[in-house]
CSV table of C-alpha atoms in Angstrom, one decimal:
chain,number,residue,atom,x,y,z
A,684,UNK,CA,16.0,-3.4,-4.5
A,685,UNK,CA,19.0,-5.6,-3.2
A,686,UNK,CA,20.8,-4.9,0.5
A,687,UNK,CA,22.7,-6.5,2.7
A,688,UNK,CA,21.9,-9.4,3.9
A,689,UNK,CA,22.4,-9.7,8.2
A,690,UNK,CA,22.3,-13.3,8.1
A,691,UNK,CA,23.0,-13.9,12.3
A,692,UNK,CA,20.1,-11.8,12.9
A,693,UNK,CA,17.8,-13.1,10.3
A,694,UNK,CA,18.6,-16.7,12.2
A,695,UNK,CA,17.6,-15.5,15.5
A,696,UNK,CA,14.5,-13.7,14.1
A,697,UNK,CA,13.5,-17.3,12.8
A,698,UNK,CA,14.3,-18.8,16.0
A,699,UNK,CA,12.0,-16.3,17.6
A,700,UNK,CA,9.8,-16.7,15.5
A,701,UNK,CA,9.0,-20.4,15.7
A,702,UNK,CA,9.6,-20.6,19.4
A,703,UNK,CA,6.5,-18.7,19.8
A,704,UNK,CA,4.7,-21.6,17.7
A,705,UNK,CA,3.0,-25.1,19.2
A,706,UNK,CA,2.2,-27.7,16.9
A,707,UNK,CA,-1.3,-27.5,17.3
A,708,UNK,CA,-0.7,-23.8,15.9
A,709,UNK,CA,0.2,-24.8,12.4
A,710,UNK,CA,-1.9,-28.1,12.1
A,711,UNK,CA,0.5,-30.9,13.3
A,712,UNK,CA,-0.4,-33.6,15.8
A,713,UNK,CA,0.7,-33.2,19.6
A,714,UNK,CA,2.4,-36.7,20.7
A,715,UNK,CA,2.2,-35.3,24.3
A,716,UNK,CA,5.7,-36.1,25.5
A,717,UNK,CA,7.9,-33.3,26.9
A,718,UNK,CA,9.6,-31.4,24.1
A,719,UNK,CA,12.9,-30.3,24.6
A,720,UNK,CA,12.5,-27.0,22.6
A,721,UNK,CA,10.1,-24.0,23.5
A,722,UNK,CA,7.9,-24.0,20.1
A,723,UNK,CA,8.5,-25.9,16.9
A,724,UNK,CA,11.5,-28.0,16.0
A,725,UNK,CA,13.8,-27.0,12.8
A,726,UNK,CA,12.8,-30.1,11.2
A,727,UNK,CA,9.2,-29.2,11.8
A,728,UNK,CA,9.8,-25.8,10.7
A,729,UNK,CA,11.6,-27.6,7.8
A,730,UNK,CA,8.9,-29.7,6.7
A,731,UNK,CA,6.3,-27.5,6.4
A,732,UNK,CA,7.8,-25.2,4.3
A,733,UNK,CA,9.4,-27.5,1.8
A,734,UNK,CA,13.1,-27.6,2.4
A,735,UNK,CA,15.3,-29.7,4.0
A,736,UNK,CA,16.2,-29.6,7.4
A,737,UNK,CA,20.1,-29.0,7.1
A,738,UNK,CA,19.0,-26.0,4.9
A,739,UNK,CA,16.8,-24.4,7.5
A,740,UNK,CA,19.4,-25.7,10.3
A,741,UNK,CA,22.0,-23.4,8.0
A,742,UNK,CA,19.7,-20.3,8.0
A,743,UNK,CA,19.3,-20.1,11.8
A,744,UNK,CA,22.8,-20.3,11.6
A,745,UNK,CA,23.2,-17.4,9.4
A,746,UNK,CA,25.7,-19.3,7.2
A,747,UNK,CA,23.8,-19.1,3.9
A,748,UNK,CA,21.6,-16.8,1.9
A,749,UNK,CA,17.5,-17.5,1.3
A,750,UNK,CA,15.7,-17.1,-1.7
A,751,UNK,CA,12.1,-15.1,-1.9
A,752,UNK,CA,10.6,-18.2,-2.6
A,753,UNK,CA,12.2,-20.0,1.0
A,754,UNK,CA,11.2,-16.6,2.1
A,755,UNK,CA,7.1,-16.9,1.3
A,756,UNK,CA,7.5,-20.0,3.1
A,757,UNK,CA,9.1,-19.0,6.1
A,758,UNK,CA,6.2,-16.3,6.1
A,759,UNK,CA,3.4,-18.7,5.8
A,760,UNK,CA,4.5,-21.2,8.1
A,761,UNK,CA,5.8,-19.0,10.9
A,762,UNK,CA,2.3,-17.5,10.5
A,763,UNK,CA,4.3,-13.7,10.2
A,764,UNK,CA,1.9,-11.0,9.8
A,765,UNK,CA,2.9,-8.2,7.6
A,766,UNK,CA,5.0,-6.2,9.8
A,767,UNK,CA,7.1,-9.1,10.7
A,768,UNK,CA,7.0,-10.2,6.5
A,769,UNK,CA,8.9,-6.7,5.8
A,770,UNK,CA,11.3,-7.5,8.7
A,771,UNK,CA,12.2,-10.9,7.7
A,772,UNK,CA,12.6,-9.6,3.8
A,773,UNK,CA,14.4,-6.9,5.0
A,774,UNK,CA,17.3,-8.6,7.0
A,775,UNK,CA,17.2,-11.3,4.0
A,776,UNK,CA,18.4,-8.3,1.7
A,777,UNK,CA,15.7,-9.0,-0.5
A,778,UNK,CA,13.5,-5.9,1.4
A,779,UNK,CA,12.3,-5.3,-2.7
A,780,UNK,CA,8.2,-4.2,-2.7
A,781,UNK,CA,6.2,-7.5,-3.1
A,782,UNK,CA,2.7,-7.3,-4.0
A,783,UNK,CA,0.5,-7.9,-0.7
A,784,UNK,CA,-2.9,-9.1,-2.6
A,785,UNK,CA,-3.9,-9.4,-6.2
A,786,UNK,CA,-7.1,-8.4,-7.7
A,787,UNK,CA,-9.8,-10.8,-7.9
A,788,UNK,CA,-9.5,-12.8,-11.0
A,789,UNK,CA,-12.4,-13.0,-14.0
A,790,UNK,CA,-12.4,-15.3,-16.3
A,791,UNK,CA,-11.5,-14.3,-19.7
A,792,UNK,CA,-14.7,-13.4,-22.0
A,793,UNK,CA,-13.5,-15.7,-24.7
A,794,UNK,CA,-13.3,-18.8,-22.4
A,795,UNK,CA,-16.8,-18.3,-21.4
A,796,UNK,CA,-18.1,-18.7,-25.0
A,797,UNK,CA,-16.0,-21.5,-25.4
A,798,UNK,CA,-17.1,-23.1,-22.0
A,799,UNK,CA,-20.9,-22.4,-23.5
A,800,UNK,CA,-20.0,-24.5,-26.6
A,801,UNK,CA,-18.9,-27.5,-25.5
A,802,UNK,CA,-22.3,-29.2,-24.3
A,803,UNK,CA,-20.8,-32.4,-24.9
A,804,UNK,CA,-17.6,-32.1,-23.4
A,805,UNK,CA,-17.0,-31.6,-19.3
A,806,UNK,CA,-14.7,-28.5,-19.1
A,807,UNK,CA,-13.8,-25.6,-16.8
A,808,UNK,CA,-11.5,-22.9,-16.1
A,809,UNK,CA,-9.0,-22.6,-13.4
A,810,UNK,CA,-6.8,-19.4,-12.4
A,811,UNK,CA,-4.3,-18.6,-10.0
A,812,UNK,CA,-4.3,-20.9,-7.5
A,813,UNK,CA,-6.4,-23.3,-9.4
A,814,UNK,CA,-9.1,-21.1,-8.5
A,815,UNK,CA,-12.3,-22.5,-10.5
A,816,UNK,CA,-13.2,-19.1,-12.6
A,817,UNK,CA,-16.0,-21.2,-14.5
A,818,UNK,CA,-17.5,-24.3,-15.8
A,819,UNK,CA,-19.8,-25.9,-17.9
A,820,UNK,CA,-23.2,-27.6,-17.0
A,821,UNK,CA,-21.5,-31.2,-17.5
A,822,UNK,CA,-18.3,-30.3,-15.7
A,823,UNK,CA,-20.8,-29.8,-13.1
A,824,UNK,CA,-22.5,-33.3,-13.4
A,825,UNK,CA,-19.8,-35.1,-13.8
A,826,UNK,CA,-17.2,-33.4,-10.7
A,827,UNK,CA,-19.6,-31.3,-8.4
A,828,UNK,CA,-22.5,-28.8,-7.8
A,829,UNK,CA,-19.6,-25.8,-8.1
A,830,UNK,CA,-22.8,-23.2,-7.7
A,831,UNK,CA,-23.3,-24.4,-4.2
A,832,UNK,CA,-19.7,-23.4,-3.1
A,833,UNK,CA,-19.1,-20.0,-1.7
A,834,UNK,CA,-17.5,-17.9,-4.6
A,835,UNK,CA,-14.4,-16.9,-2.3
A,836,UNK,CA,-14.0,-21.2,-1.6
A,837,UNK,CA,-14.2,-22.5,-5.4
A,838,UNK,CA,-10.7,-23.9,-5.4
A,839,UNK,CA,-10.0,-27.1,-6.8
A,840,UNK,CA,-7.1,-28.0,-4.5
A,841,UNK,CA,-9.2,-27.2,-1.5
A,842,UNK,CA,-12.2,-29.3,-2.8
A,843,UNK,CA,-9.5,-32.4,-3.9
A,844,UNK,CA,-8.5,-32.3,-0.1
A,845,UNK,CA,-11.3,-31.4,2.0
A,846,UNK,CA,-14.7,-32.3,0.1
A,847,UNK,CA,-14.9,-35.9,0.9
A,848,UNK,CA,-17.2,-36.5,-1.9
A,849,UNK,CA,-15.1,-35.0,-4.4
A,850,UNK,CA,-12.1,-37.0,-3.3
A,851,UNK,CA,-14.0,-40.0,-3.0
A,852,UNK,CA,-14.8,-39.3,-7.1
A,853,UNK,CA,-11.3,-39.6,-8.0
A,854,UNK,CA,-10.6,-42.8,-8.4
A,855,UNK,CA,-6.1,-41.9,-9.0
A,856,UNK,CA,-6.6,-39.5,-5.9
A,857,UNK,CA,-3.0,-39.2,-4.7
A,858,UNK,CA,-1.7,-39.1,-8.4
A,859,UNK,CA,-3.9,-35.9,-9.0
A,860,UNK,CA,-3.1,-34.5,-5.4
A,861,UNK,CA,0.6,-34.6,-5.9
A,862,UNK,CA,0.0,-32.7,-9.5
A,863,UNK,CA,-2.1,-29.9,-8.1
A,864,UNK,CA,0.7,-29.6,-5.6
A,865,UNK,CA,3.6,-29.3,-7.8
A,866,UNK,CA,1.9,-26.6,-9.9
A,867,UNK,CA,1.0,-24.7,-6.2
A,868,UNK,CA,4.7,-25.2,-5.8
A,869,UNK,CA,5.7,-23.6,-9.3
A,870,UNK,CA,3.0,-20.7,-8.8
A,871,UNK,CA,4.7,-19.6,-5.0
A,872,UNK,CA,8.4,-20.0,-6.8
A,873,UNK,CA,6.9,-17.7,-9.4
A,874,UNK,CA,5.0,-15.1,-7.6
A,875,UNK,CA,6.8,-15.5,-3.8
A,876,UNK,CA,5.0,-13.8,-1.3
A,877,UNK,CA,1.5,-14.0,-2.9
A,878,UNK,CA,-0.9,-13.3,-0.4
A,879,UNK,CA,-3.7,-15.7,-1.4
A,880,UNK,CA,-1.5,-18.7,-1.8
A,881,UNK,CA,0.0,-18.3,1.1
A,882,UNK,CA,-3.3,-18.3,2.6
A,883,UNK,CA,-4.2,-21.5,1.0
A,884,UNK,CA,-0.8,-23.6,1.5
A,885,UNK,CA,-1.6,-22.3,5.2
A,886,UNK,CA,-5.5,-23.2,5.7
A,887,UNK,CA,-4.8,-26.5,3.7
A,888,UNK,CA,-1.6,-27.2,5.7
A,889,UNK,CA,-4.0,-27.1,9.3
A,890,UNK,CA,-6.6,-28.5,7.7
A,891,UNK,CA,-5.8,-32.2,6.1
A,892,UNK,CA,-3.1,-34.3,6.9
A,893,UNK,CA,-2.7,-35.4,3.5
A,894,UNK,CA,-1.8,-32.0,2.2
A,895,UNK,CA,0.4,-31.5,5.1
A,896,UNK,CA,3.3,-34.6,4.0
A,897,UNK,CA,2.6,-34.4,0.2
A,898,UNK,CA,3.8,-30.6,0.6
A,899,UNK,CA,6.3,-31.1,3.0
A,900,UNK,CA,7.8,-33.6,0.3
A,901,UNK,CA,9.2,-31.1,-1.6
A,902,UNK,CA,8.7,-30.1,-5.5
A,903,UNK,CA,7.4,-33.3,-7.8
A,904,UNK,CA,6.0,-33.0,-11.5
A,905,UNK,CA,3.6,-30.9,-12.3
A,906,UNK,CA,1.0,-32.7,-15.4
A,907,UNK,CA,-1.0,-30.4,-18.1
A,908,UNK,CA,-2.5,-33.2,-19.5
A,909,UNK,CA,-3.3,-37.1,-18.5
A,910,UNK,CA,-5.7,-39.4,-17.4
A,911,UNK,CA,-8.1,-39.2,-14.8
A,912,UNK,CA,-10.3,-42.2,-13.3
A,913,UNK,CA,-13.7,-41.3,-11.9
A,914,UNK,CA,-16.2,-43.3,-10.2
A,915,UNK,CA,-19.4,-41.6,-10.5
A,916,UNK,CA,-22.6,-42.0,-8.8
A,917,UNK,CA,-24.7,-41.9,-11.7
A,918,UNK,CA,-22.7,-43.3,-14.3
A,919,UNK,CA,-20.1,-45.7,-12.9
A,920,UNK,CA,-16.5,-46.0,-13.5
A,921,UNK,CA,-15.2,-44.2,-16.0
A,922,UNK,CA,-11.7,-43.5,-17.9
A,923,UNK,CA,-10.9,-39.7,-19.2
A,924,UNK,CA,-8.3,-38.2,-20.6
A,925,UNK,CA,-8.0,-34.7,-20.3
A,926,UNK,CA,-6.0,-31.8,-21.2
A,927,UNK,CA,-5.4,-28.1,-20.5
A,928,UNK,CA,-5.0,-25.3,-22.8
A,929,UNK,CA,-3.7,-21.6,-21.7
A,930,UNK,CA,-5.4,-18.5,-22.8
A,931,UNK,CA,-3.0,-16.4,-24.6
A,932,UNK,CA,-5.1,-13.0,-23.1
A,933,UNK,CA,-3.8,-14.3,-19.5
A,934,UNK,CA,-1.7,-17.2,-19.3
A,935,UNK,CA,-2.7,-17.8,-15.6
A,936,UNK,CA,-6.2,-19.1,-16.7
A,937,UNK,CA,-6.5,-22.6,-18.2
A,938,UNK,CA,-9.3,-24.2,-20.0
A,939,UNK,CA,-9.0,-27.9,-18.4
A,940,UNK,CA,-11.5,-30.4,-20.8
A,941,UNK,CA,-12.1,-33.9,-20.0
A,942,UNK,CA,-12.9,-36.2,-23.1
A,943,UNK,CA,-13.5,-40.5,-23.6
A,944,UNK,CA,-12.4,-42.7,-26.7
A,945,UNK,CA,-15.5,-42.8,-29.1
A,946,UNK,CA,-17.6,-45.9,-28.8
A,947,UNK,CA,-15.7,-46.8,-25.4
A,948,UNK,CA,-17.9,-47.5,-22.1
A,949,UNK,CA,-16.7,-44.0,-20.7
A,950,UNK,CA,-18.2,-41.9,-24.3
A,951,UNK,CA,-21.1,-43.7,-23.7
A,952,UNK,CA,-21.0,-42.9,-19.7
A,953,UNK,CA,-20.6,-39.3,-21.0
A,954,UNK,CA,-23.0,-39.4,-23.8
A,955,UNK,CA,-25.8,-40.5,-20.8
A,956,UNK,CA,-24.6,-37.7,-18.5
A,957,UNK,CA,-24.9,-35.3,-21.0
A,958,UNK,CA,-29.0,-36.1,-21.9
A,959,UNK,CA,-29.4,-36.9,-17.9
A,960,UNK,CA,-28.3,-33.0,-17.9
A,961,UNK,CA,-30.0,-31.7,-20.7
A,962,UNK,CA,-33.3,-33.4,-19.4
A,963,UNK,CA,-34.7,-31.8,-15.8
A,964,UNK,CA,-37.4,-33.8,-15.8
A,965,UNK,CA,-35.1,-37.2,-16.4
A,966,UNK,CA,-33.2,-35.6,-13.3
A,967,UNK,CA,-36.0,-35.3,-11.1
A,968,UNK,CA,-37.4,-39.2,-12.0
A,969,UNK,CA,-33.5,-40.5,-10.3
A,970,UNK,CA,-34.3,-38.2,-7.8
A,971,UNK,CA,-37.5,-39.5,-6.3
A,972,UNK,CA,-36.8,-43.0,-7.7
């Protein structure tokens, strides 16, 4: 459902709303000089949620309309709860029902098998979010021990910018960063007001510095398929290409597979950490050595 929009009071609701805010609040550094303005600045408000500054300058203003996705945003920057989410909808004209929280996602039974199959081949399967729904034993080797994260934290944004192991792996770091980020962006312009990525952008957004400016940067190129450089602690430097397939039963869940020219250095890196994987005993030996 579509009303009318009350654009003057949908500006001073956002004014409110970030005067209430410190910087500290929503992750950015305090400089400790006076601030002129109670709360956040517009261009800080700006930043974080992706837009420019002359467009949120124009929406306090109430001289222009806001899309759901600006909307989502607004919501997870200004830290709105739901009560406050409804309001700012509501005097958006865009008060339309908006799913609070999704179920929790399973990966499909068919990519499981798959996953089992391919011994050889690092692979896993990420969801909304890039949620990590499953992997294989040598997508484990060769990225991380996923079975030692907490179900609810198997993300691979959140481990590209806050495992330091993980980041210090990847080898093109910012190149994959700014990818992950631009599908995060597509998935909120899709589904605004998704509850759990909100929740991420937000957590990630205090969290790391990093994901802070590369999100604040607005929407880049998202990549299904490219080249990955890893430096691994077992097998050294190696060069993958990889590639992502969608599963026709839900086209949220993608089976991402990482694979090395035959007869290269990096097949043969995989070839070892595929019998270093299949051989316990060979594991424990590096262990102890």
């Amino acid at each position: 459902m579509y009303s009318e929009p009350r654009l003057s009071e949908l500006g001073e609701f956002l004014k409110a709303c970030r005067a209430r805010l410190s910087p500290r609040t929503v992750g950015l550094p305090e400089s400790g000089a006076s601030r002129r303005v109670t709360g956040l600045r517009r261009e800080e408000v700006a930043q974080l949620a992706g837009i420019s500054t002359e467009r949120y300058r124009r929406l306090e203003q109430g001289r222009m309309p806001v899309s759901r996705s600006v909307l989502a945003s607004l919501v997870r920057v200004l830290h709105l709860d739901d009560d406050q989410r409804d309001h700012l909808f509501e005097l958006a004209g865009r008060d339309e029902s908006v799913p609070r929280r999704r179920p929790t996602q399973r990966v499909q039974p068919q990519l499981k098998r798959l996953l089992d199959e391919l011994t050889g081949t690092p692979a896993l399967v990420l969801g909304r979010h890039m949620d990590i729904l499953a992997w294989n034993t040598l997508a484990a080797a060769l990225l991380t021990d996923f079975d030692r994260i907490p179900e609810n934290k198997r993300n691979y944004v959140r481990l590209l910018f806050t495992d330091p192991g993980f980041r210090e792996l990847c080898l093109d770091w910012v190149t994959i960063a700014r990818s992950c980020i631009a599908r995060l962006r597509l998935e909120a312009a899709k589904w605004p007001g998704d509850l759990g990525l909100a929740a991420l952008v937000g957590e990630l957004s205090v969290a790391d510095a990093d994901f802070r400016q590369l999100w604040g940067r607005g929407q880049a190129a998202g990549l299904r398929m490219g080249t990955k450089r890893l430096r691994h602690p077992v097998v050294g430097d190696l060069t993958l290409a990889w590639d992502s397939l969608t599963c026709t039963a839900d086209p949220t869940q993608q089976l991402v597979i990482w694979t090395a020219e035959p007869g290269s250095p990096s097949h043969d890196g995989l070839c070892l950490l595929a019998s270093w994987t299949a051989d316990p005993y060979q594991r424990a030996r590096d262990a102890t050595a």
